[in-house]
Coordinates of C-alpha atoms in Angstrom, one line a residue:
Chain O
M1 CA -190.7 -117.7 68.1
S2 CA -192.4 -120.4 66.0
A3 CA -195.3 -118.1 65.2
L4 CA -192.8 -115.5 63.8
V5 CA -191.0 -118.2 61.8
R6 CA -194.4 -119.2 60.2
M7 CA -195.4 -115.7 59.6
R8 CA -192.2 -114.9 57.7
L9 CA -192.4 -118.2 55.8
A10 CA -195.9 -117.3 54.8
G11 CA -194.9 -113.8 53.8
F12 CA -192.2 -115.4 51.7
L13 CA -194.3 -118.0 50.0
R14 CA -197.3 -115.7 49.4
T15 CA -195.3 -113.3 47.3
G16 CA -194.0 -114.2 43.9
R17 CA -190.4 -113.5 45.1
A18 CA -190.2 -117.1 46.3
L19 CA -190.5 -118.4 42.7
A20 CA -187.3 -116.8 41.5
P21 CA -184.8 -118.8 43.5
V22 CA -186.9 -122.0 43.0
L23 CA -186.7 -121.6 39.2
A24 CA -183.1 -120.7 39.4
G25 CA -182.4 -123.9 41.4
L26 CA -184.3 -126.1 39.0
L27 CA -182.5 -124.5 36.0
T28 CA -179.1 -125.2 37.7
L29 CA -180.1 -128.7 38.6
G30 CA -181.3 -129.3 35.0
V31 CA -177.9 -128.1 33.5
L32 CA -176.0 -130.1 36.1
Y33 CA -177.8 -133.4 35.4
G34 CA -178.2 -132.9 31.7
G35 CA -174.9 -134.5 30.7
G36 CA -175.9 -138.2 31.5
P37 CA -175.8 -140.6 34.4
A38 CA -173.4 -140.0 37.2
R39 CA -172.4 -141.6 40.5
P40 CA -174.9 -140.3 43.0
A41 CA -172.6 -139.3 45.9
E42 CA -170.2 -137.4 43.5
A43 CA -173.3 -135.7 41.9
Y44 CA -174.7 -134.6 45.2
G45 CA -171.3 -133.0 46.0
V46 CA -171.4 -131.0 42.9
S47 CA -175.1 -130.3 43.3
A48 CA -174.3 -128.6 46.7
V49 CA -171.7 -126.5 45.1
V50 CA -173.9 -125.2 42.3
L51 CA -176.8 -124.6 44.7
F52 CA -174.7 -122.6 47.2
P53 CA -175.4 -119.3 45.4
V54 CA -179.1 -120.1 44.9
L55 CA -179.4 -121.0 48.7
A56 CA -177.7 -117.7 49.7
W57 CA -179.9 -115.8 47.3
Q58 CA -183.0 -117.4 48.6
A59 CA -182.0 -116.6 52.2
K60 CA -181.5 -113.0 51.3
I61 CA -184.9 -112.8 49.5
L62 CA -186.7 -114.4 52.5
L63 CA -185.1 -111.9 54.9
D64 CA -185.7 -108.9 52.6
V65 CA -189.3 -109.7 51.8
E66 CA -190.6 -108.3 55.1
P67 CA -190.9 -104.4 55.2
D68 CA -188.4 -102.9 57.5
V69 CA -191.1 -101.5 59.7
Q70 CA -192.8 -104.8 60.1
R71 CA -189.4 -106.4 61.1
R72 CA -189.1 -103.8 63.8
L73 CA -192.6 -104.4 65.0
A74 CA -191.7 -108.1 65.4
R75 CA -188.7 -107.0 67.2
V76 CA -190.7 -105.0 69.7
L77 CA -193.0 -108.0 70.3
V78 CA -190.3 -110.8 70.7
G79 CA -187.1 -108.9 71.3
P80 CA -184.0 -108.6 69.1
T81 CA -182.5 -112.1 69.7
R82 CA -185.7 -114.0 68.8
D83 CA -186.3 -111.6 66.0
Q84 CA -183.0 -112.5 64.5
A85 CA -183.3 -116.3 65.2
A86 CA -186.7 -116.4 63.7
G87 CA -185.5 -114.9 60.4
L88 CA -182.5 -117.3 60.2
L89 CA -184.7 -120.2 61.1
A90 CA -187.2 -119.4 58.5
A91 CA -184.4 -119.1 55.9
M92 CA -183.1 -122.5 57.0
V93 CA -186.5 -124.1 56.6
A94 CA -187.0 -122.7 53.2
G95 CA -183.5 -123.8 52.4
V96 CA -184.2 -127.4 53.6
G97 CA -187.1 -127.5 51.2
T98 CA -184.8 -126.6 48.2
V99 CA -182.3 -129.2 49.4
L100 CA -184.9 -131.9 49.5
V101 CA -185.9 -131.0 45.9
A102 CA -182.2 -131.3 45.0
L103 CA -181.9 -134.7 46.6
G104 CA -184.9 -136.1 44.7
F105 CA -184.3 -134.3 41.4
P106 CA -181.6 -136.6 39.9
W107 CA -183.7 -139.7 40.5
L108 CA -186.7 -138.2 39.0
V109 CA -184.9 -137.4 35.7
G110 CA -182.8 -140.5 35.7
A111 CA -179.6 -138.7 36.0
V112 CA -177.8 -141.0 38.5
T113 CA -177.3 -144.7 38.4
M114 CA -178.8 -147.0 41.1
P115 CA -176.1 -148.3 43.5
G116 CA -174.9 -151.8 42.3
P117 CA -172.8 -154.4 44.0
G118 CA -169.8 -152.9 45.7
D119 CA -171.4 -149.4 45.7
L120 CA -172.6 -147.6 48.8
P121 CA -176.1 -148.5 49.8
L122 CA -179.0 -146.0 48.6
A123 CA -179.7 -144.9 52.2
T124 CA -176.0 -144.0 52.8
V125 CA -175.9 -142.1 49.4
L126 CA -179.0 -140.1 50.3
A127 CA -177.5 -139.4 53.8
L128 CA -174.2 -138.2 52.2
G129 CA -176.2 -136.0 49.8
L130 CA -178.1 -134.5 52.7
W131 CA -175.0 -133.9 54.7
A132 CA -173.2 -132.2 51.7
H133 CA -176.2 -129.9 51.0
L134 CA -176.7 -129.0 54.7
L135 CA -173.0 -128.2 54.9
A136 CA -173.6 -125.7 52.0
L137 CA -177.0 -124.5 53.4
L138 CA -175.8 -123.3 56.7
P139 CA -173.0 -121.0 55.4
A140 CA -175.4 -120.0 52.5
V141 CA -177.9 -118.8 55.0
A142 CA -175.2 -116.9 56.8
W143 CA -174.1 -115.2 53.5
G144 CA -177.6 -114.4 52.7
A145 CA -178.2 -112.8 56.2
L146 CA -175.0 -110.8 55.8
A147 CA -176.3 -109.6 52.5
S148 CA -179.8 -108.8 53.7
R149 CA -181.2 -105.4 53.6
A150 CA -181.2 -104.9 57.3
L151 CA -177.4 -104.8 57.2
T152 CA -176.7 -103.5 53.7
R153 CA -179.6 -101.0 53.5
T154 CA -179.5 -100.7 49.7
A155 CA -180.1 -103.2 46.9
G156 CA -176.7 -102.5 45.4
Y157 CA -174.7 -103.2 48.5
G158 CA -176.8 -106.3 49.1
V159 CA -176.2 -107.8 45.7
A160 CA -172.4 -106.9 46.1
V161 CA -172.0 -108.6 49.4
L162 CA -173.8 -111.7 48.0
A163 CA -171.8 -111.8 44.9
V164 CA -168.4 -111.3 46.7
G165 CA -169.4 -114.1 49.2
V166 CA -170.4 -116.5 46.5
V167 CA -167.4 -115.8 44.2
G168 CA -165.1 -115.9 47.1
T169 CA -166.3 -119.2 48.3
L170 CA -165.8 -120.8 45.0
A171 CA -162.5 -119.1 44.2
L172 CA -160.8 -119.5 47.5
G173 CA -162.3 -123.0 47.8
L174 CA -160.3 -124.4 44.8
R175 CA -157.6 -126.9 45.3
G176 CA -154.3 -125.1 46.2
S177 CA -156.0 -122.0 47.5
V178 CA -153.8 -119.7 49.7
A179 CA -156.6 -119.2 52.3
P180 CA -159.2 -121.9 52.0
W181 CA -160.2 -121.5 55.6
L182 CA -161.5 -118.0 54.8
V183 CA -164.5 -119.6 53.1
P184 CA -166.9 -122.4 54.0
P185 CA -165.9 -125.9 52.8
V186 CA -168.3 -126.1 49.9
L187 CA -165.8 -127.2 47.2
A188 CA -163.8 -129.3 49.7
T189 CA -166.9 -131.3 50.6
A190 CA -167.5 -131.9 46.9
R191 CA -164.0 -133.1 46.4
A192 CA -164.2 -135.4 49.4
L193 CA -167.4 -137.0 48.0
A194 CA -165.7 -137.7 44.7
G195 CA -163.4 -140.1 46.4
S196 CA -163.6 -142.3 49.5
L197 CA -164.7 -140.2 52.6
P198 CA -163.0 -141.1 55.6
A199 CA -164.9 -140.4 58.9
G200 CA -162.1 -138.0 60.2
T201 CA -162.5 -135.9 57.0
A202 CA -166.2 -135.8 57.3
L203 CA -165.9 -134.6 60.9
L204 CA -163.3 -132.0 59.9
L205 CA -165.5 -130.6 57.1
S206 CA -168.5 -130.5 59.4
G207 CA -166.7 -128.7 62.2
W208 CA -165.2 -126.3 59.5
A209 CA -168.6 -125.5 58.1
L210 CA -170.2 -125.1 61.6
A211 CA -167.4 -122.9 62.8
W212 CA -167.5 -120.7 59.6
A213 CA -171.2 -120.3 59.8
G214 CA -170.9 -119.6 63.6
V215 CA -168.5 -116.7 63.1
A216 CA -170.5 -115.3 60.1
L217 CA -173.8 -115.5 62.1
T218 CA -172.1 -113.9 65.1
G219 CA -171.1 -111.0 62.9
Y220 CA -174.6 -110.8 61.7
A221 CA -176.0 -110.7 65.2
W222 CA -173.4 -107.9 66.2
W223 CA -174.2 -105.8 63.2
R224 CA -177.9 -106.1 63.7
R225 CA -177.5 -104.7 67.2
T226 CA -177.5 -101.2 65.7
R227 CA -179.5 -102.1 62.5
P228 CA -183.0 -103.1 63.5
Chain M
M1 CA -189.5 -97.0 82.5
R2 CA -186.4 -94.9 82.8
L3 CA -183.9 -93.5 80.2
E4 CA -180.5 -92.9 81.9
N5 CA -178.2 -90.6 80.0
V6 CA -179.1 -92.1 76.7
R7 CA -177.1 -91.2 73.7
L8 CA -177.8 -92.4 70.2
R9 CA -176.5 -91.8 66.7
Y10 CA -177.2 -93.8 63.6
G11 CA -173.6 -94.3 62.4
R12 CA -170.1 -94.2 63.8
G13 CA -168.9 -90.7 63.3
G14 CA -172.4 -89.4 62.6
P15 CA -174.2 -86.6 64.5
W16 CA -175.8 -87.5 67.9
V17 CA -179.5 -87.5 67.5
L18 CA -180.0 -87.9 71.3
R19 CA -177.3 -86.6 73.6
G20 CA -177.7 -87.6 77.2
V21 CA -181.3 -88.1 77.6
T22 CA -182.6 -88.8 81.0
A23 CA -186.4 -89.2 81.4
R24 CA -188.8 -91.3 83.4
L25 CA -192.3 -92.6 82.6
D26 CA -194.2 -94.3 85.4
P27 CA -197.2 -96.6 85.1
G28 CA -200.5 -94.7 84.6
E29 CA -198.6 -91.7 83.1
V30 CA -198.9 -90.4 79.5
A31 CA -196.2 -88.2 77.9
V32 CA -196.4 -86.4 74.7
A33 CA -193.2 -85.9 72.8
L34 CA -193.2 -82.6 71.0
G35 CA -190.6 -80.9 68.7
R36 CA -189.9 -79.8 65.2
N37 CA -189.4 -82.1 62.3
G38 CA -186.1 -84.0 62.7
A39 CA -185.7 -83.2 66.3
G40 CA -185.5 -86.9 67.2
K41 CA -189.0 -87.6 68.3
S42 CA -189.4 -90.9 66.4
T43 CA -186.0 -91.9 67.5
L44 CA -186.9 -91.3 71.1
L45 CA -190.0 -93.4 70.7
Q46 CA -188.2 -96.2 69.1
L47 CA -185.7 -96.2 71.9
C48 CA -188.4 -96.4 74.4
A49 CA -190.3 -99.1 72.4
G50 CA -187.1 -101.3 72.1
V51 CA -186.7 -100.9 68.4
L52 CA -183.4 -99.1 68.8
R53 CA -180.8 -99.6 71.4
P54 CA -178.8 -96.7 72.9
V55 CA -175.2 -96.3 71.8
R56 CA -174.5 -95.2 75.4
G57 CA -176.6 -95.0 78.5
R58 CA -179.4 -97.5 79.1
V59 CA -183.2 -97.9 79.1
V60 CA -184.3 -99.7 82.2
D61 CA -187.6 -101.1 83.6
R62 CA -189.2 -101.3 80.2
P63 CA -192.4 -103.2 80.6
R64 CA -192.5 -106.7 79.2
H65 CA -195.3 -106.2 76.9
V66 CA -194.8 -103.1 74.6
G67 CA -197.2 -102.0 71.8
W68 CA -195.7 -99.8 69.1
V69 CA -197.6 -98.0 66.5
P70 CA -195.3 -96.7 63.8
E71 CA -195.9 -93.5 62.0
R72 CA -196.5 -95.3 58.8
F73 CA -198.0 -98.8 59.0
P74 CA -196.1 -101.2 56.7
A75 CA -199.1 -102.2 54.4
D76 CA -197.0 -103.9 51.7
Q77 CA -197.5 -107.4 53.0
P78 CA -199.4 -110.3 51.5
F79 CA -201.9 -110.8 54.3
T80 CA -205.5 -109.9 54.8
V81 CA -206.4 -107.9 57.9
T82 CA -207.6 -110.9 59.8
R83 CA -204.6 -113.1 58.9
Y84 CA -202.2 -110.4 59.8
L85 CA -203.7 -109.5 63.1
T86 CA -204.0 -113.1 64.1
A87 CA -200.4 -113.8 63.2
M88 CA -199.2 -110.8 65.1
G89 CA -201.3 -111.9 68.1
R90 CA -199.6 -115.2 67.9
V91 CA -196.2 -113.5 67.6
A92 CA -197.1 -111.5 70.8
G93 CA -197.5 -114.7 72.6
L94 CA -201.3 -115.2 72.5
G95 CA -202.8 -118.6 72.1
R96 CA -204.8 -119.3 69.0
A97 CA -208.2 -118.8 70.8
D98 CA -206.9 -115.7 72.6
A99 CA -205.6 -114.3 69.4
D100 CA -208.8 -114.9 67.7
R101 CA -210.7 -113.1 70.5
A102 CA -208.4 -110.2 70.5
V103 CA -208.7 -109.8 66.8
D104 CA -212.5 -110.0 66.9
R105 CA -212.5 -107.3 69.7
W106 CA -210.2 -104.9 68.1
T107 CA -211.4 -105.1 64.6
D108 CA -214.9 -104.4 66.1
R109 CA -213.7 -101.5 68.2
L110 CA -211.7 -99.8 65.4
G111 CA -214.4 -100.3 62.7
L112 CA -212.4 -102.8 60.8
I113 CA -215.1 -105.5 60.5
P114 CA -215.8 -104.6 56.9
F115 CA -212.1 -104.9 56.0
R116 CA -211.3 -108.2 57.6
G117 CA -210.9 -110.0 54.3
V118 CA -209.1 -107.2 52.5
R119 CA -205.5 -107.5 51.8
L120 CA -203.3 -105.0 53.5
P121 CA -201.9 -103.3 50.3
D122 CA -205.6 -102.6 49.3
L123 CA -206.4 -100.6 52.4
S124 CA -206.6 -96.8 52.5
K125 CA -204.0 -95.0 54.6
G126 CA -206.3 -94.4 57.4
T127 CA -207.6 -97.9 57.6
A128 CA -204.1 -99.3 57.5
Q129 CA -203.2 -97.0 60.4
K130 CA -206.1 -98.6 62.3
V131 CA -204.7 -102.0 61.7
G132 CA -201.5 -100.6 63.1
L133 CA -203.3 -99.5 66.2
A134 CA -205.1 -102.8 66.5
Q135 CA -201.8 -104.8 66.4
A136 CA -200.4 -102.8 69.3
M137 CA -203.5 -103.4 71.4
L138 CA -203.9 -107.2 70.8
R139 CA -202.1 -108.0 74.0
T140 CA -202.7 -105.3 76.5
P141 CA -199.4 -103.3 76.6
G142 CA -197.6 -102.2 79.7
L143 CA -196.1 -99.5 77.5
L144 CA -197.9 -98.1 74.5
V145 CA -195.8 -96.0 72.1
L146 CA -197.7 -94.1 69.5
D147 CA -195.9 -92.3 66.7
E148 CA -198.2 -89.6 65.3
P149 CA -201.2 -91.9 65.8
W150 CA -203.7 -89.4 64.5
E151 CA -202.0 -89.2 61.1
G152 CA -204.3 -90.3 58.4
L153 CA -207.3 -91.0 60.7
D154 CA -210.7 -89.5 60.1
S155 CA -212.3 -87.3 62.8
A156 CA -214.3 -90.2 64.2
A157 CA -211.3 -92.4 64.5
R158 CA -209.2 -89.7 66.0
G159 CA -211.4 -89.8 68.9
L160 CA -210.7 -93.5 69.5
V161 CA -207.0 -92.7 70.2
P162 CA -207.7 -91.2 73.6
E163 CA -210.0 -94.0 74.4
L164 CA -207.2 -96.5 73.8
I165 CA -204.8 -94.5 75.9
D166 CA -207.3 -94.3 78.6
E167 CA -207.6 -98.1 78.6
V168 CA -203.9 -98.7 78.8
L169 CA -203.6 -96.2 81.6
A170 CA -206.6 -97.8 83.4
D171 CA -204.8 -101.3 83.2
G172 CA -201.7 -99.7 84.9
G173 CA -199.8 -99.1 81.6
A174 CA -197.9 -96.1 80.5
V175 CA -198.2 -94.2 77.1
L176 CA -195.8 -92.2 75.1
V177 CA -197.1 -90.3 72.1
S178 CA -195.6 -88.0 69.5
D179 CA -197.6 -85.3 67.9
H180 CA -197.1 -82.3 65.6
R181 CA -200.7 -81.6 64.7
G182 CA -201.8 -80.2 68.0
E183 CA -204.0 -83.2 68.7
T184 CA -202.7 -83.6 72.2
V185 CA -205.3 -81.2 73.4
R186 CA -207.2 -84.6 73.5
L187 CA -204.9 -85.7 76.3
P188 CA -205.4 -83.1 79.0
G189 CA -203.4 -84.9 81.7
A190 CA -200.4 -85.6 79.6
R191 CA -196.9 -84.6 80.5
H192 CA -195.1 -82.7 77.8
W193 CA -191.5 -83.8 76.7
T194 CA -190.0 -81.4 74.3
V195 CA -187.3 -82.8 72.1
A196 CA -184.7 -80.3 70.8
D197 CA -180.9 -80.3 70.3
G198 CA -180.7 -83.9 71.2
L199 CA -182.2 -83.4 74.6
V200 CA -185.5 -83.9 76.2
T201 CA -186.9 -81.4 78.6
E202 CA -190.1 -81.6 80.4
E203 CA -192.4 -78.6 79.9
T204 CA -195.1 -77.3 81.9
T205 CA -198.2 -76.5 80.0
T206 CA -198.3 -72.8 80.8
G207 CA -196.7 -70.1 78.8
D208 CA -194.8 -72.2 76.3
P209 CA -195.7 -71.6 72.7
A210 CA -194.2 -75.0 71.7
V211 CA -196.8 -76.8 73.8
A212 CA -200.2 -77.1 72.1
V213 CA -202.8 -75.4 74.2
A214 CA -206.5 -74.6 73.7
V215 CA -208.0 -71.3 74.5
V216 CA -211.5 -71.5 75.8
E217 CA -213.4 -68.4 76.2
V218 CA -216.0 -68.6 79.1
A219 CA -218.7 -66.2 80.0
V220 CA -220.0 -66.1 83.6
P221 CA -222.3 -63.6 85.4
A222 CA -220.2 -60.7 86.8
A223 CA -221.1 -61.6 90.4
R224 CA -219.4 -65.1 90.0
V225 CA -216.1 -64.1 88.4
A226 CA -213.9 -64.4 91.4
G227 CA -215.2 -67.8 92.3
T228 CA -215.0 -69.2 88.8
V229 CA -211.4 -67.9 88.4
A230 CA -210.5 -69.5 91.6
R231 CA -212.0 -72.8 90.7
L232 CA -210.3 -72.8 87.3
R233 CA -207.0 -72.1 88.8
A234 CA -207.5 -74.8 91.4
D235 CA -208.2 -77.2 88.6
G236 CA -204.8 -76.4 87.0
H237 CA -206.0 -74.1 84.3
H238 CA -204.2 -70.9 83.4
V239 CA -206.4 -67.9 83.4
L240 CA -205.0 -65.5 80.8
R241 CA -207.0 -62.5 81.8
V242 CA -210.4 -61.2 82.9
R243 CA -212.1 -58.6 80.8
E244 CA -213.8 -55.6 82.2
P245 CA -217.6 -56.2 82.4
T246 CA -219.7 -54.9 79.7
V247 CA -223.2 -53.7 80.1
P248 CA -225.2 -54.7 77.1
P249 CA -227.7 -52.2 75.9
A250 CA -231.3 -52.9 76.9
S251 CA -232.3 -53.6 73.3
A252 CA -229.6 -56.2 73.0
A253 CA -230.1 -57.9 76.3
A254 CA -231.9 -60.8 74.7
S255 CA -229.1 -61.4 72.1
P256 CA -225.5 -61.5 73.2
P257 CA -222.9 -59.0 71.6
P258 CA -220.6 -60.5 69.0
A259 CA -217.6 -62.5 70.2
P260 CA -214.5 -60.4 70.9
A261 CA -211.3 -61.3 69.2
A262 CA -209.1 -64.0 70.8
A263 CA -206.2 -62.8 72.9
S264 CA -202.8 -64.4 73.1
P265 CA -201.4 -67.0 72.9
P266 CA -201.9 -67.4 69.2
P267 CA -204.8 -69.5 67.8
V268 CA -204.5 -73.2 68.2
P269 CA -206.7 -76.1 66.9
P270 CA -209.9 -76.4 68.8
S271 CA -210.6 -79.4 70.9
A272 CA -213.1 -82.0 69.6
G273 CA -215.8 -81.1 72.1
E274 CA -215.8 -77.3 71.2
P275 CA -219.1 -76.1 70.0
A276 CA -219.1 -74.8 66.4
G277 CA -220.9 -71.5 67.3
G278 CA -218.2 -70.4 69.8
P279 CA -218.9 -69.6 73.5
A280 CA -222.0 -67.8 74.7
R281 CA -221.4 -64.5 76.5
S282 CA -223.1 -62.4 79.2
G283 CA -221.9 -60.2 81.9
R284 CA -218.1 -60.7 82.3
T285 CA -215.9 -62.8 80.1
G286 CA -212.6 -64.5 80.9
E287 CA -210.1 -66.6 78.7
V288 CA -208.8 -69.7 80.0
A289 CA -205.9 -71.7 78.5
R290 CA -205.6 -75.4 79.4

């Protein structure tokens, strides 16, 4: 399966289509960090929120860059389960690359303040930032997969599914939402990072994100049974 | 491999493309799927290859390694021929050294050596189709599924397809081919599956106009007609008719008379080995359909 992951990543990176989400991500981070220094943990929470649509879009592009017939050729060689897993894994790897850029970006442009006395240590801040972004990445990849051409068939439906997912995640994730559990906890994580983060809350948010992504990816696998 | 009462449609509420197909293909066998456009040949092939899964029924005993050659090779990919085939070899489970050896072998066999560094989108249709053939053969398949494999190939390359099929059969594999060009005359021992109305029926090669046949006119001395006919029938050929012997005029004895018109069934594409000048005649002439 690793050979198929490498092949799909190579196909993604060798086309110019990989550039669009990277530029969009850098632009988003530039706008986010352009307002002056911020507390790093809180900034990372907001960064995960604004990057959520970019990560979902990037996953969709990666899954769509391969021609449909080539995806079916791979399915014949490795079977449907590995074919799907390899696509999702390739999207995750590409997403981790974007997340690492997002973690380093504010330090490069001086948009966050170094931790002082009484603040969380730098390693803890970076770990919290990584955690927040990974909690956004997993559902973002799931949304990207649900919006991929293999399921939606047409570009219009694909964009619509992606837009509904992203807007819904942000709208239903607001404080006081009537059904926050319908969407991944991207905004809830950002709110938690703005204050003190109890361990129980961190575990709850992690479990919530994993469960949501698990349900979404199960749906993806179920639909893909008849949509090779 | 067996298809057991397989039913398939592409969408809930859509028409059934295949309705209760039951078929069997054993190792060492080659079957040709025939049928009009839209009959479901490609769907049947993709079911057998494992691309599609039946809505009802099941496909059992599919070999572990399957090679599938789609009707149109997906050339819109940012790889060179070598890089693509090596990657596909690795995806198929070959180690790096084995993948490199397999790529060397099949690029050589299929005349792709000059194109190894060429990007897939820059290939001609026929050359891209050869890459499609190569990727299916990198790891010797237990089942080779070829969807219109002759499409886009030049005459020299078309002759390679039966060779590849023979190699798979010799290794104990099975082959399933679709064809609408009458190229299956190149596969004389093939079983013929006709796809129509969502069903697959196995046809004998005799008397069915839907099955591509070649008519070969042979000329034998009048005294050997009975023996020749018996031998041809024993070999499984269908003797359409035996014409009355003609006695050439003495002046024409050194040069045969012009060829008579072909008899039924209707004309079909000649096989690759047929001489351009038509068969020689003397004495009594018979027509044989394969």
